[in-house]
Coordinates of C-alpha atoms (C1' of nucleotides) in Angstrom, one line a residue:
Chain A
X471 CA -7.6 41.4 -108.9
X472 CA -8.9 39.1 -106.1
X473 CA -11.9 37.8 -105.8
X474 CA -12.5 37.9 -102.3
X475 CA -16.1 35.3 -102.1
X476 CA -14.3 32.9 -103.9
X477 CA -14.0 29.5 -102.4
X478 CA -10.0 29.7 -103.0
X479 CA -8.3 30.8 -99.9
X480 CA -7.0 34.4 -100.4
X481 CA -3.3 33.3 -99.7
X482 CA -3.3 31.5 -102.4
X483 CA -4.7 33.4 -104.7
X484 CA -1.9 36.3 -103.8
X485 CA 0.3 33.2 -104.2
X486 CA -0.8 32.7 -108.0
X487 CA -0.6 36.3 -108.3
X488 CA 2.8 36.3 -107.3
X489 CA 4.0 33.6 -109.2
X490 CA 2.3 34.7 -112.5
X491 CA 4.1 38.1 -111.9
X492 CA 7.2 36.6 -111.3
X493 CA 7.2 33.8 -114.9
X494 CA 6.1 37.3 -116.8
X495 CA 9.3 39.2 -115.4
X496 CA 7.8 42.0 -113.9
X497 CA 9.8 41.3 -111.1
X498 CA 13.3 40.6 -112.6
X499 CA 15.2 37.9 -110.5
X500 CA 17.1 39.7 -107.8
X501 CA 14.8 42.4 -107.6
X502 CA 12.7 43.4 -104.4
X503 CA 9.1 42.1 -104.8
X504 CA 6.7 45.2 -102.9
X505 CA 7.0 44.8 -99.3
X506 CA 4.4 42.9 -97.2
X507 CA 3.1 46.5 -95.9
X508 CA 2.5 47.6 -99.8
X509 CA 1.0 44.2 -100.7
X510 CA -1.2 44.4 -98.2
X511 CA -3.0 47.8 -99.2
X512 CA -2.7 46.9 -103.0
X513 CA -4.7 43.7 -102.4
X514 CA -6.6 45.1 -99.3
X515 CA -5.6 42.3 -97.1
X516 CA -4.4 41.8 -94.0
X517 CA -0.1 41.7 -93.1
X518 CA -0.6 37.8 -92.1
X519 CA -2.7 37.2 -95.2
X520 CA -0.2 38.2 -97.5
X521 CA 2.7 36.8 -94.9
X522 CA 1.5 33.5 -95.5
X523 CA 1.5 34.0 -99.1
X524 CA 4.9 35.0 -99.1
X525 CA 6.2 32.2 -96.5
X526 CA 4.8 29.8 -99.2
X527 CA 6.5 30.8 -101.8
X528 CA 9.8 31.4 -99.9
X529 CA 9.4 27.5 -99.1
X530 CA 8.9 26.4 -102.8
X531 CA 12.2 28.6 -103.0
X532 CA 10.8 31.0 -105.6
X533 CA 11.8 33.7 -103.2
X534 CA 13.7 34.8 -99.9
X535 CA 13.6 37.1 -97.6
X536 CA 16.7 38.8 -96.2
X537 CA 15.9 40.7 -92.3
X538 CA 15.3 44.4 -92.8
X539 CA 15.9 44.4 -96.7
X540 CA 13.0 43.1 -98.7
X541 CA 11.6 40.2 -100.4
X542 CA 13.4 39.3 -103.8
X543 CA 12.7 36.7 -106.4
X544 CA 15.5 33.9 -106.9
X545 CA 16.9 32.7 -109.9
X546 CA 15.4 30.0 -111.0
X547 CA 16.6 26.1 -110.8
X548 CA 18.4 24.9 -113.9
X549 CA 16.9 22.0 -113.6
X550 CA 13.5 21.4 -112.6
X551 CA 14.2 17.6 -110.7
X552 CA 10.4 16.0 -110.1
X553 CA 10.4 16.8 -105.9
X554 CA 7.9 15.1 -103.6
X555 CA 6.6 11.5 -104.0
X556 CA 6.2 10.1 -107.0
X557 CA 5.3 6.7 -108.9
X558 CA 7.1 5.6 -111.4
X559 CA 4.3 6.3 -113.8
X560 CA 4.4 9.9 -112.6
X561 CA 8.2 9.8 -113.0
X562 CA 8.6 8.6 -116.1
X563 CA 6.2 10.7 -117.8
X564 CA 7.7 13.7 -116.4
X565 CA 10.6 12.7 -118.2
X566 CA 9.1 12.4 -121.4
X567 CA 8.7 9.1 -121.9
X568 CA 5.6 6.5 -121.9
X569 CA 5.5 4.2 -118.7
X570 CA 4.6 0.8 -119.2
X571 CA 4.3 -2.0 -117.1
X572 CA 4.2 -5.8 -117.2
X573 CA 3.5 -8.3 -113.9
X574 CA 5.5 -11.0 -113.8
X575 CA 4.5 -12.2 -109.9
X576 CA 1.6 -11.5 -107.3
X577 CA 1.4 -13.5 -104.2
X578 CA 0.2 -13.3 -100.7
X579 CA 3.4 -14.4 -98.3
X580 CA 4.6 -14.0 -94.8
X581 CA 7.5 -11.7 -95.1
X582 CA 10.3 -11.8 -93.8
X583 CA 12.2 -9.9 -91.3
X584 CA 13.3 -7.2 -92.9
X585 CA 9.8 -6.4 -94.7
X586 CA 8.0 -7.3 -91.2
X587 CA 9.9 -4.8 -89.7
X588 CA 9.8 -1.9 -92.4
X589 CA 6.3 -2.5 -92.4
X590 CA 6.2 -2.6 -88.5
X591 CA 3.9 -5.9 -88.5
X592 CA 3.1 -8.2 -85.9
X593 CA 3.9 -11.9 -85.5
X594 CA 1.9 -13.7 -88.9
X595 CA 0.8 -10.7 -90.7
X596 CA 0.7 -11.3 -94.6
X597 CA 1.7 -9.2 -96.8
X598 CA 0.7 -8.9 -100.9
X599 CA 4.2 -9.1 -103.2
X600 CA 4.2 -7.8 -106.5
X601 CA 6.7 -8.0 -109.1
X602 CA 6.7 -6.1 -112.3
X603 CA 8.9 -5.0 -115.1
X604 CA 8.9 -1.4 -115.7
X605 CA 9.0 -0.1 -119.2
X606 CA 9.7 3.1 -120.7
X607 CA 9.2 3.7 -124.0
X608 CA 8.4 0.3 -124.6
X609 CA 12.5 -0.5 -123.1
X610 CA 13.3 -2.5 -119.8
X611 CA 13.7 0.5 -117.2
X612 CA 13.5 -1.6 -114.1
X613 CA 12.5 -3.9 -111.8
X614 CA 9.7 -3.4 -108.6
X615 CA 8.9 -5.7 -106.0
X616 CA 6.1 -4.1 -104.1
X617 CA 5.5 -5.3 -100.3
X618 CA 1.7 -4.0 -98.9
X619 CA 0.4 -5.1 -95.5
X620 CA -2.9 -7.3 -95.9
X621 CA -4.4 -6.2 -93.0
X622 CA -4.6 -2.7 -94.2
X623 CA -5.9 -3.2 -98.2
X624 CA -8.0 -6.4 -97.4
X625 CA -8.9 -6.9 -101.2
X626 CA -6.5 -6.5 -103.7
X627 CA -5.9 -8.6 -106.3
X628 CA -4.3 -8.5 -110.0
X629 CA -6.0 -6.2 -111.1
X630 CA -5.6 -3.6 -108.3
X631 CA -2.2 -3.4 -109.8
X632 CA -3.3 -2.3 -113.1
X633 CA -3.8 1.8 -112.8
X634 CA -2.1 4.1 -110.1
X635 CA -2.0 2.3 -106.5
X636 CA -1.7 5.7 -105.1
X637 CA -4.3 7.2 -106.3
X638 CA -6.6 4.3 -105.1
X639 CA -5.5 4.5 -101.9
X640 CA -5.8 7.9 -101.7
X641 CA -9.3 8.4 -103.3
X642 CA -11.2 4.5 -102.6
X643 CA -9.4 4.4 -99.3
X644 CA -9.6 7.8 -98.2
X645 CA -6.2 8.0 -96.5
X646 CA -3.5 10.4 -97.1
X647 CA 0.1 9.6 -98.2
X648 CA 2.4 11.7 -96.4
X649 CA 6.3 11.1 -97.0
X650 CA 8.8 8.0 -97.8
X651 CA 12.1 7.7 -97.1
X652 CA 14.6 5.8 -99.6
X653 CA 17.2 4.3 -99.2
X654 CA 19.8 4.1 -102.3
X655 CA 22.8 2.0 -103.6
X656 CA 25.1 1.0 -106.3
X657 CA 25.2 -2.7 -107.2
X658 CA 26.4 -5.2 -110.0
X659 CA 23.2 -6.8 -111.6
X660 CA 22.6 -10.7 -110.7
X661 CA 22.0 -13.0 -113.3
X662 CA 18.8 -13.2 -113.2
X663 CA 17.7 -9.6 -113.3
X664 CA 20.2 -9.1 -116.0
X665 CA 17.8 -11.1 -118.4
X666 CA 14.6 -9.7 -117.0
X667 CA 16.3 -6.2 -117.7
X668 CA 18.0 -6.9 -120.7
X669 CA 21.3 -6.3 -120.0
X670 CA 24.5 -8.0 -120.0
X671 CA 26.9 -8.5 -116.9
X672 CA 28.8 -7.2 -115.7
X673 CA 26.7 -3.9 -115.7
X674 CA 26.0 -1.4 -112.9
X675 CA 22.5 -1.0 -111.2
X676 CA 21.1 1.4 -109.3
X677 CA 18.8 0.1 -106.1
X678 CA 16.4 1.8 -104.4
X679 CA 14.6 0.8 -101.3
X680 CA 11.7 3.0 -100.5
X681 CA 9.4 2.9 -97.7
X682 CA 6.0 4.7 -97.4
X683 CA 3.6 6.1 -95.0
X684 CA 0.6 7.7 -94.2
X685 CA 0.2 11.2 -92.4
X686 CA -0.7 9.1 -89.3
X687 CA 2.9 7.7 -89.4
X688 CA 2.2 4.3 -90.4
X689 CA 4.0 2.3 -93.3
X690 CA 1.9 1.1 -95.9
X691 CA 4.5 0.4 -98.4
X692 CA 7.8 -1.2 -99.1
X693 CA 9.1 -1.3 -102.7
X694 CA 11.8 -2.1 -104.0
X695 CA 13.5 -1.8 -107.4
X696 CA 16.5 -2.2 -109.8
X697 CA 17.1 0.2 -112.1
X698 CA 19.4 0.2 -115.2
X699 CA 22.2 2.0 -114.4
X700 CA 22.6 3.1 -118.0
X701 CA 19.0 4.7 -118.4
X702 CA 17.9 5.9 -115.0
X703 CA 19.7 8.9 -113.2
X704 CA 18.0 10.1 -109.9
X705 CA 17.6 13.8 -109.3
X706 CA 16.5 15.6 -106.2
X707 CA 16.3 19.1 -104.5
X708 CA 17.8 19.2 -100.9
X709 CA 17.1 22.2 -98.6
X710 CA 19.9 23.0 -96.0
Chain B
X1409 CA 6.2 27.1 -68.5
X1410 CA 7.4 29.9 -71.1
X1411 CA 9.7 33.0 -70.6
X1412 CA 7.9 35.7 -72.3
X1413 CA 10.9 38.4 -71.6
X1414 CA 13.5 35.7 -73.3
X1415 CA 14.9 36.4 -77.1
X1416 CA 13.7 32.9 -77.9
X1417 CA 10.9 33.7 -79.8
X1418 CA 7.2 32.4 -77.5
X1419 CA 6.4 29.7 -80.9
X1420 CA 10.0 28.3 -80.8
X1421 CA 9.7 27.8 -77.1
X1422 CA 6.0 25.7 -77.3
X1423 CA 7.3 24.0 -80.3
X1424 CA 10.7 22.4 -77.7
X1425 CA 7.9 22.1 -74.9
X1426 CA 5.8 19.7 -77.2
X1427 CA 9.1 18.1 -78.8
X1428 CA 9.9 17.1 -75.3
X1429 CA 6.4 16.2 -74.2
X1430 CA 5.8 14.0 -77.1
X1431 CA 9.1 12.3 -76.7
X1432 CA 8.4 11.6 -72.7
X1433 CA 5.5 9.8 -74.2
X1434 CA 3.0 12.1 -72.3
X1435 CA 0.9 12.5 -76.1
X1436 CA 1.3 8.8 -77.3
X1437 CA 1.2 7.9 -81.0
X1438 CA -1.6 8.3 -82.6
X1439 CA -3.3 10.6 -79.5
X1440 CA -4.9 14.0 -80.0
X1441 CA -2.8 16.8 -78.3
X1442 CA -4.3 19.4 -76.5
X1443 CA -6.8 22.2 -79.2
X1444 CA -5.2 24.9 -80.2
X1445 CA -7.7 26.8 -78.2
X1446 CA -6.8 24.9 -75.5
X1447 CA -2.8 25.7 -75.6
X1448 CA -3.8 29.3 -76.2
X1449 CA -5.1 29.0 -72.6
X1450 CA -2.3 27.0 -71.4
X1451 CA 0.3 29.2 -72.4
X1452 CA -1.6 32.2 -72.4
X1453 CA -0.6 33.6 -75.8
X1454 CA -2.4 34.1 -79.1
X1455 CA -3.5 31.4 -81.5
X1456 CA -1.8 32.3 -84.3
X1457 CA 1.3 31.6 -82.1
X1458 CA 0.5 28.2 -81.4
X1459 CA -0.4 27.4 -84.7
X1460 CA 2.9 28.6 -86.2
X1461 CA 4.7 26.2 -83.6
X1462 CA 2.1 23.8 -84.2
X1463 CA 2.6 24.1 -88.2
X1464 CA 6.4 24.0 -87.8
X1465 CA 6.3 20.7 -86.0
X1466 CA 3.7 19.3 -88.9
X1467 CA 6.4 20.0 -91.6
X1468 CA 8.9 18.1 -89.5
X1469 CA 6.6 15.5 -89.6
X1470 CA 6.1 14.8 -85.6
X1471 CA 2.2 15.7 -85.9
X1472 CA 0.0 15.7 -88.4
X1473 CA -3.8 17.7 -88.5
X1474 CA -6.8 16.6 -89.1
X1475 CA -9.9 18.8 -90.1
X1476 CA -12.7 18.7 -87.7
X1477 CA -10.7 16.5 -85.6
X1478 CA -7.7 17.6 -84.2
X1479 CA -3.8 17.4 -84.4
X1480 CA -1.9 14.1 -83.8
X1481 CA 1.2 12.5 -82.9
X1482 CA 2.9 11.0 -85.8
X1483 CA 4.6 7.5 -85.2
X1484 CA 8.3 8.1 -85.3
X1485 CA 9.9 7.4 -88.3
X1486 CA 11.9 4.3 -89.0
X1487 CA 15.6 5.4 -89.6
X1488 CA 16.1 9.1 -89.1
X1489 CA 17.8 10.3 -92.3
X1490 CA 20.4 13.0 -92.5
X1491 CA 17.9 15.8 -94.1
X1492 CA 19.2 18.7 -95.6
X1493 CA 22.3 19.8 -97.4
X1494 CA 25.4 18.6 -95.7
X1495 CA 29.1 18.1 -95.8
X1496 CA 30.8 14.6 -96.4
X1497 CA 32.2 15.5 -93.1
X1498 CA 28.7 16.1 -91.0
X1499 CA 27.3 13.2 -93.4
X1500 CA 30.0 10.7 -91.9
X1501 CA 30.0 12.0 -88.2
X1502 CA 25.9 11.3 -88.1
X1503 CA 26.8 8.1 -89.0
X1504 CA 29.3 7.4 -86.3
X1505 CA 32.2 6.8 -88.1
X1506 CA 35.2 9.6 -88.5
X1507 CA 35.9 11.6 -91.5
X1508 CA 39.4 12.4 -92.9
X1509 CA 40.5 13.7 -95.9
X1510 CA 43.7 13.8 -98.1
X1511 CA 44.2 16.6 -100.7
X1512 CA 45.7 15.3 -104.0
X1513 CA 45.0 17.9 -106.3
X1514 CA 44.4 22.1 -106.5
X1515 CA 44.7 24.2 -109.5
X1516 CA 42.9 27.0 -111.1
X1517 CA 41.4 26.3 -114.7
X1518 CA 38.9 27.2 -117.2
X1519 CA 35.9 24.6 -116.7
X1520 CA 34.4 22.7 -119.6
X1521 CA 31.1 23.3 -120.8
X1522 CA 28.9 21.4 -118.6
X1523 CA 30.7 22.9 -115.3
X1524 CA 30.1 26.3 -117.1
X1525 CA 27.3 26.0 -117.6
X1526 CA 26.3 24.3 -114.0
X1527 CA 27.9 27.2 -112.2
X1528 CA 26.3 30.2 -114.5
X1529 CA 29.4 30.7 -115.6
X1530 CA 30.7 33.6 -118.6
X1531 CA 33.2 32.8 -120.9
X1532 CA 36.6 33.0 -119.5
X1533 CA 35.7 32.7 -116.2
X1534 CA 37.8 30.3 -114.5
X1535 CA 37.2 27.7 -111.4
X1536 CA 38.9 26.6 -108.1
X1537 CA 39.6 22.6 -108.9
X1538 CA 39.7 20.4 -105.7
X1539 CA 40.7 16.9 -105.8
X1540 CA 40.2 14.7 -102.5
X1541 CA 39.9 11.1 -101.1
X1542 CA 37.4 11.2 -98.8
X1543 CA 38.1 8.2 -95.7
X1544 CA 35.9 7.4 -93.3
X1545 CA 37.7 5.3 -90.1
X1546 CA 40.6 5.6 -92.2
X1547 CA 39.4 3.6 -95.1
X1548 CA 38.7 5.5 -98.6
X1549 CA 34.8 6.1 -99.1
X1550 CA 35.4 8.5 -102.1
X1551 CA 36.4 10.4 -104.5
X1552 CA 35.5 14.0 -104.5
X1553 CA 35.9 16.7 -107.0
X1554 CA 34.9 20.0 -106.4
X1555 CA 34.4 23.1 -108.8
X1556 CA 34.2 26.3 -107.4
X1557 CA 34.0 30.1 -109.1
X1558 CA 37.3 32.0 -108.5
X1559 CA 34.9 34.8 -109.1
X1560 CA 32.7 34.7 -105.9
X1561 CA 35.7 33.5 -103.9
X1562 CA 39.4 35.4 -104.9
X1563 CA 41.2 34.0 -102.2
X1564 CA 41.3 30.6 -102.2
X1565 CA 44.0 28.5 -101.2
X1566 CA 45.1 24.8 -100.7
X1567 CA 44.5 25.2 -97.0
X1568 CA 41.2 27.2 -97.7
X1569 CA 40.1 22.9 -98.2
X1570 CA 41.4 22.0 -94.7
X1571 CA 38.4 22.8 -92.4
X1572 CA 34.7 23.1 -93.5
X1573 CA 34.1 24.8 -96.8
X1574 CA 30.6 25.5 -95.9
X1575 CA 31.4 27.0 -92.5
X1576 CA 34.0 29.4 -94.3
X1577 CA 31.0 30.5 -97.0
X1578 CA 28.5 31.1 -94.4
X1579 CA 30.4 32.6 -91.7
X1580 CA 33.4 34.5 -93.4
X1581 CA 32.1 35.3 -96.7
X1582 CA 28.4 35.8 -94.8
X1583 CA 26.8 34.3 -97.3
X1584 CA 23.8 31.8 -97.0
X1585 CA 23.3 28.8 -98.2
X1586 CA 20.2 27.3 -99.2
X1587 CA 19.8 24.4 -101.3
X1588 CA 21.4 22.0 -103.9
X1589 CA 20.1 19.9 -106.4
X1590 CA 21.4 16.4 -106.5
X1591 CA 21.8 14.2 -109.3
X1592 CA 22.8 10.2 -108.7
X1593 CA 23.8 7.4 -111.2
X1594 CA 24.9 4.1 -110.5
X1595 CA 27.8 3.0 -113.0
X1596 CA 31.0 1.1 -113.0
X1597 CA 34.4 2.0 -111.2
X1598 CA 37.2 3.4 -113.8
X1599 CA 40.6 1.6 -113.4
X1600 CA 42.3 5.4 -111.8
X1601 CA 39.6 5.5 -109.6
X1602 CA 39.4 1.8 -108.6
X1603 CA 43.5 2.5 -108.0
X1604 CA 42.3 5.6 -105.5
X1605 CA 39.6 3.3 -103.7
X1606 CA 41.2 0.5 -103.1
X1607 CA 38.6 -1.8 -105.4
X1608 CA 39.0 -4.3 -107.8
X1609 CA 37.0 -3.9 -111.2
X1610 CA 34.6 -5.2 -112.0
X1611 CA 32.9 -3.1 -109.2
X1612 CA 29.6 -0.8 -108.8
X1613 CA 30.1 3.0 -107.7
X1614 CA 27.5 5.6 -106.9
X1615 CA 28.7 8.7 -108.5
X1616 CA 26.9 12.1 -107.4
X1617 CA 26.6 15.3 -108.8
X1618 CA 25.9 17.9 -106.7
X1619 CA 25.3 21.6 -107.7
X1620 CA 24.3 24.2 -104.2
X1621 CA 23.1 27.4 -104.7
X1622 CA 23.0 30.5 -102.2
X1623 CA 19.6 32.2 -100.9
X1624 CA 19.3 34.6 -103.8
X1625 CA 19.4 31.0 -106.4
X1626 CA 23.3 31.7 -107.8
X1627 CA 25.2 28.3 -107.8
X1628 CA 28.4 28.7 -106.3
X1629 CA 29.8 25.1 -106.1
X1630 CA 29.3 21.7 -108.5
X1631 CA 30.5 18.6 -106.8
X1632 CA 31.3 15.2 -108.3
X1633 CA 31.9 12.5 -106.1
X1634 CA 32.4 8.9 -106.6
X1635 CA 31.3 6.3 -103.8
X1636 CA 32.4 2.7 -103.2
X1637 CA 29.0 1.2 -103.6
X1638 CA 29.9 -1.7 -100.8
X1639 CA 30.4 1.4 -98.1
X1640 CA 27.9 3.6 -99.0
X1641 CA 24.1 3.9 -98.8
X1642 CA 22.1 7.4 -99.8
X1643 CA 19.2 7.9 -97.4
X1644 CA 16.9 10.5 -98.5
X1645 CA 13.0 11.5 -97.2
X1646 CA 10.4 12.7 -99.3
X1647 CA 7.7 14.3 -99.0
X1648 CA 4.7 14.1 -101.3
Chain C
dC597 C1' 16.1 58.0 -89.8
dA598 C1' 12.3 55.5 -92.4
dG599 C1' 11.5 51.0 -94.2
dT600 C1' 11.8 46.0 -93.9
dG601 C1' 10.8 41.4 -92.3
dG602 C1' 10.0 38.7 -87.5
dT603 C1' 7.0 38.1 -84.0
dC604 C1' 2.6 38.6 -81.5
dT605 C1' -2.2 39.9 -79.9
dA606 C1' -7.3 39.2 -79.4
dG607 C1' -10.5 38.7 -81.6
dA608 C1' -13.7 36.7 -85.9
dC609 C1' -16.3 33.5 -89.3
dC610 C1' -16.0 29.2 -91.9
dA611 C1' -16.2 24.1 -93.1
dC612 C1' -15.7 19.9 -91.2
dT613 C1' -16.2 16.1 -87.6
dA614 C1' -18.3 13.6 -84.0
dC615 C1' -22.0 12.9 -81.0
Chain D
dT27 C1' -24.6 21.0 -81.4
dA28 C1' -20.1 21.7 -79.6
dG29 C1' -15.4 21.4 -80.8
dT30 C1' -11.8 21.3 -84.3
dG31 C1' -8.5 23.1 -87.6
dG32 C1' -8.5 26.8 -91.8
dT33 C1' -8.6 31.4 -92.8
dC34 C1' -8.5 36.3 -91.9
dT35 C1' -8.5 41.0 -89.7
dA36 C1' -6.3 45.3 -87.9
dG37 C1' -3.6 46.5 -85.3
dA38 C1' 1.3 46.3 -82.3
dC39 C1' 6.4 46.3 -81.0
dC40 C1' 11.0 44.5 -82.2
dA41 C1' 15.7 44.0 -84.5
dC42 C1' 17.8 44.8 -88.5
dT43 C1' 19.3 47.2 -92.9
dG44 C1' 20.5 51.3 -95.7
dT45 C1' 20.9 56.3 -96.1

DNA sequence: CAGTGGTCTAGACCACTAC
DNA sequence: TAGTGGTCTAGACCACTGT
């Protein structure tokens, strides 16, 4: 059942256990999963071994535990909304649909306030802005303006903005994205964006401000975009 | 230091004592705090204590671990969003303004499919509708519509939507709450809503769609609300 | 009452980092 | 090599639930 000189930690492979168990039905949702004490003589483990299994699982919200009762499985979501950070690539695929992508502006620019701020810069810091049209399925989705600090990606150019920007900076770079926070509004489209997007005013867009960082806390990251109100609907999971 | 004899569990108490520490500024940004090993000593409890405090404050995002090197103090973030699943009432208040609320419709109905369905609903089930303008410093912020199952709650009244609904769930009904799914969409204001907000058309609302579910994954609430997009931003974190 | 999850101990070996 | 976080053990006592 577990292969115990495995590389893969053993939580996790009582995790995949679990879960497998769980999609096949043998444990029907609101049914008791075996306590932590049976668990942890079937898979000859210790309590804090299988604990942390559990606690995982609990957090992805598969299961909960209620004091003095048991473990049980939870129904699952009726909708399966994309959690965590995400690119748009990433996003739109998820919903089906081909991502494409076309620049329209790259520059290096002081910012200005607002950006210097978000990106907590000093006084004369540059920053790389890059504009593109988002496509899916070959239609107008939206509109990105990307803000990245020079002084912490000395050598982009173009071309850096080709394939996933995360996953450079995550493998080339070697430094781990953590979290964003976004900030979200409602908005009549201006003129201008209303050709880029190919829409006609008045029409309704949705904004989005997002702002990234790394696990040490830093911002590397300000986008922002416009989304068609018509084709984009924004879906997340929030945890009380 | 630590009061071993107290109910506050010993990993709740280290993870206030570093809370406070880090906020005095005695662990600057960026700065290793003390091993694991060496708040073991300190505190004179077991590791896997002070990792489970340590591990809480890492998923609050206040430190962050390193392998090989150590554990570190994140850099505050930016804004501090409202996290977690909250009432327009709590949602307001954390943003310093006051909530109020006028009633202005209550029946009992059979939903249409999509709330049926939403809610897990069988057929001929019926559904608590609540109709409110939502005002925040006395000016109208939104519309909300709430659907709740007259099965899970029998007893529902007008005044049952006077206080907090969520308080009454957890605390009467001693049920628990745990997490909604949230959908957003940007769009254009309808001419009985624009009467109810005070707006003139053309004008951009934020309409959201919320759906909360209990600990053991049954929805028991789908709410509709419709924001005036010049009063109201939606700040959310993510984490990747 | 027996069984459950919540908390806690006092060790252990590992892979990784920095010197 | 010494120190770090990551994983794991084999126990323990507690408060809480259901019978």
């Amino acid at each position: 059942m577990l292969d115990k000189q495995s590389p893969i930690p053993i939580y996790i492979q009582i995790e995949e256990q679990l879960k497998q168990q769980i999609q096949q039905g043998d444990f029907p949702i609101g049914a008791a999963i075996p306590s932590e004490r049976e668990l942890t003589e079937r898979f000859d483990v210790s309590r804090m071994t299988v604990r942390q299994s559990i606690t995982n699982l609990v957090n992805d919200g598969l299961l909960y535990r209620e004091k003095g009762r048991g473990t049980f499985v939870a129904s699952p979501k009726v909708e399966q909304p994309l959690n965590g950070l995400t690119s748009f690539t990433e996003d739109m695929q998820s919903r089906g649909m081909v991502p494409s992508s076309k620049l329209i502006g790259f520059e290096i620019l002081e910012p200005d306030s607002d950006i210097a701020e978000e990106l907590q810069l000093a006084d004369g810091d540059k920053v790389y802005f890059v504009e593109r049209i988002r496509f899916a399925d070959d239609k107008p989705m939206a509109i990105e303006r990307t803000y990245l600090p020079v002084g912490r990606f000395p050598n982009l150019n173009r071309d850096s903005f080709q394939g996933s920007l995360y996953a450079m900076i995550e493998n080339e770079q070697q430094l781990k994205i953590s979290r964003a926070t976004q900030r979200m509004e409602a908005g009549l489209v201006k003129k201008e964006d209303a050709d880029l997007l190919q829409i006609k005013p008045p029409a309704a867009i949705l904004m989005i401000e997002r702002i990234s960082y790394l696990a040490d806390g830093q911002p590397f990251e300000v986008v922002r975009s416009t989304y068609r109100a018509d084709r984009y609907k924004f879906t997340t999971d929030i945890k009380r």
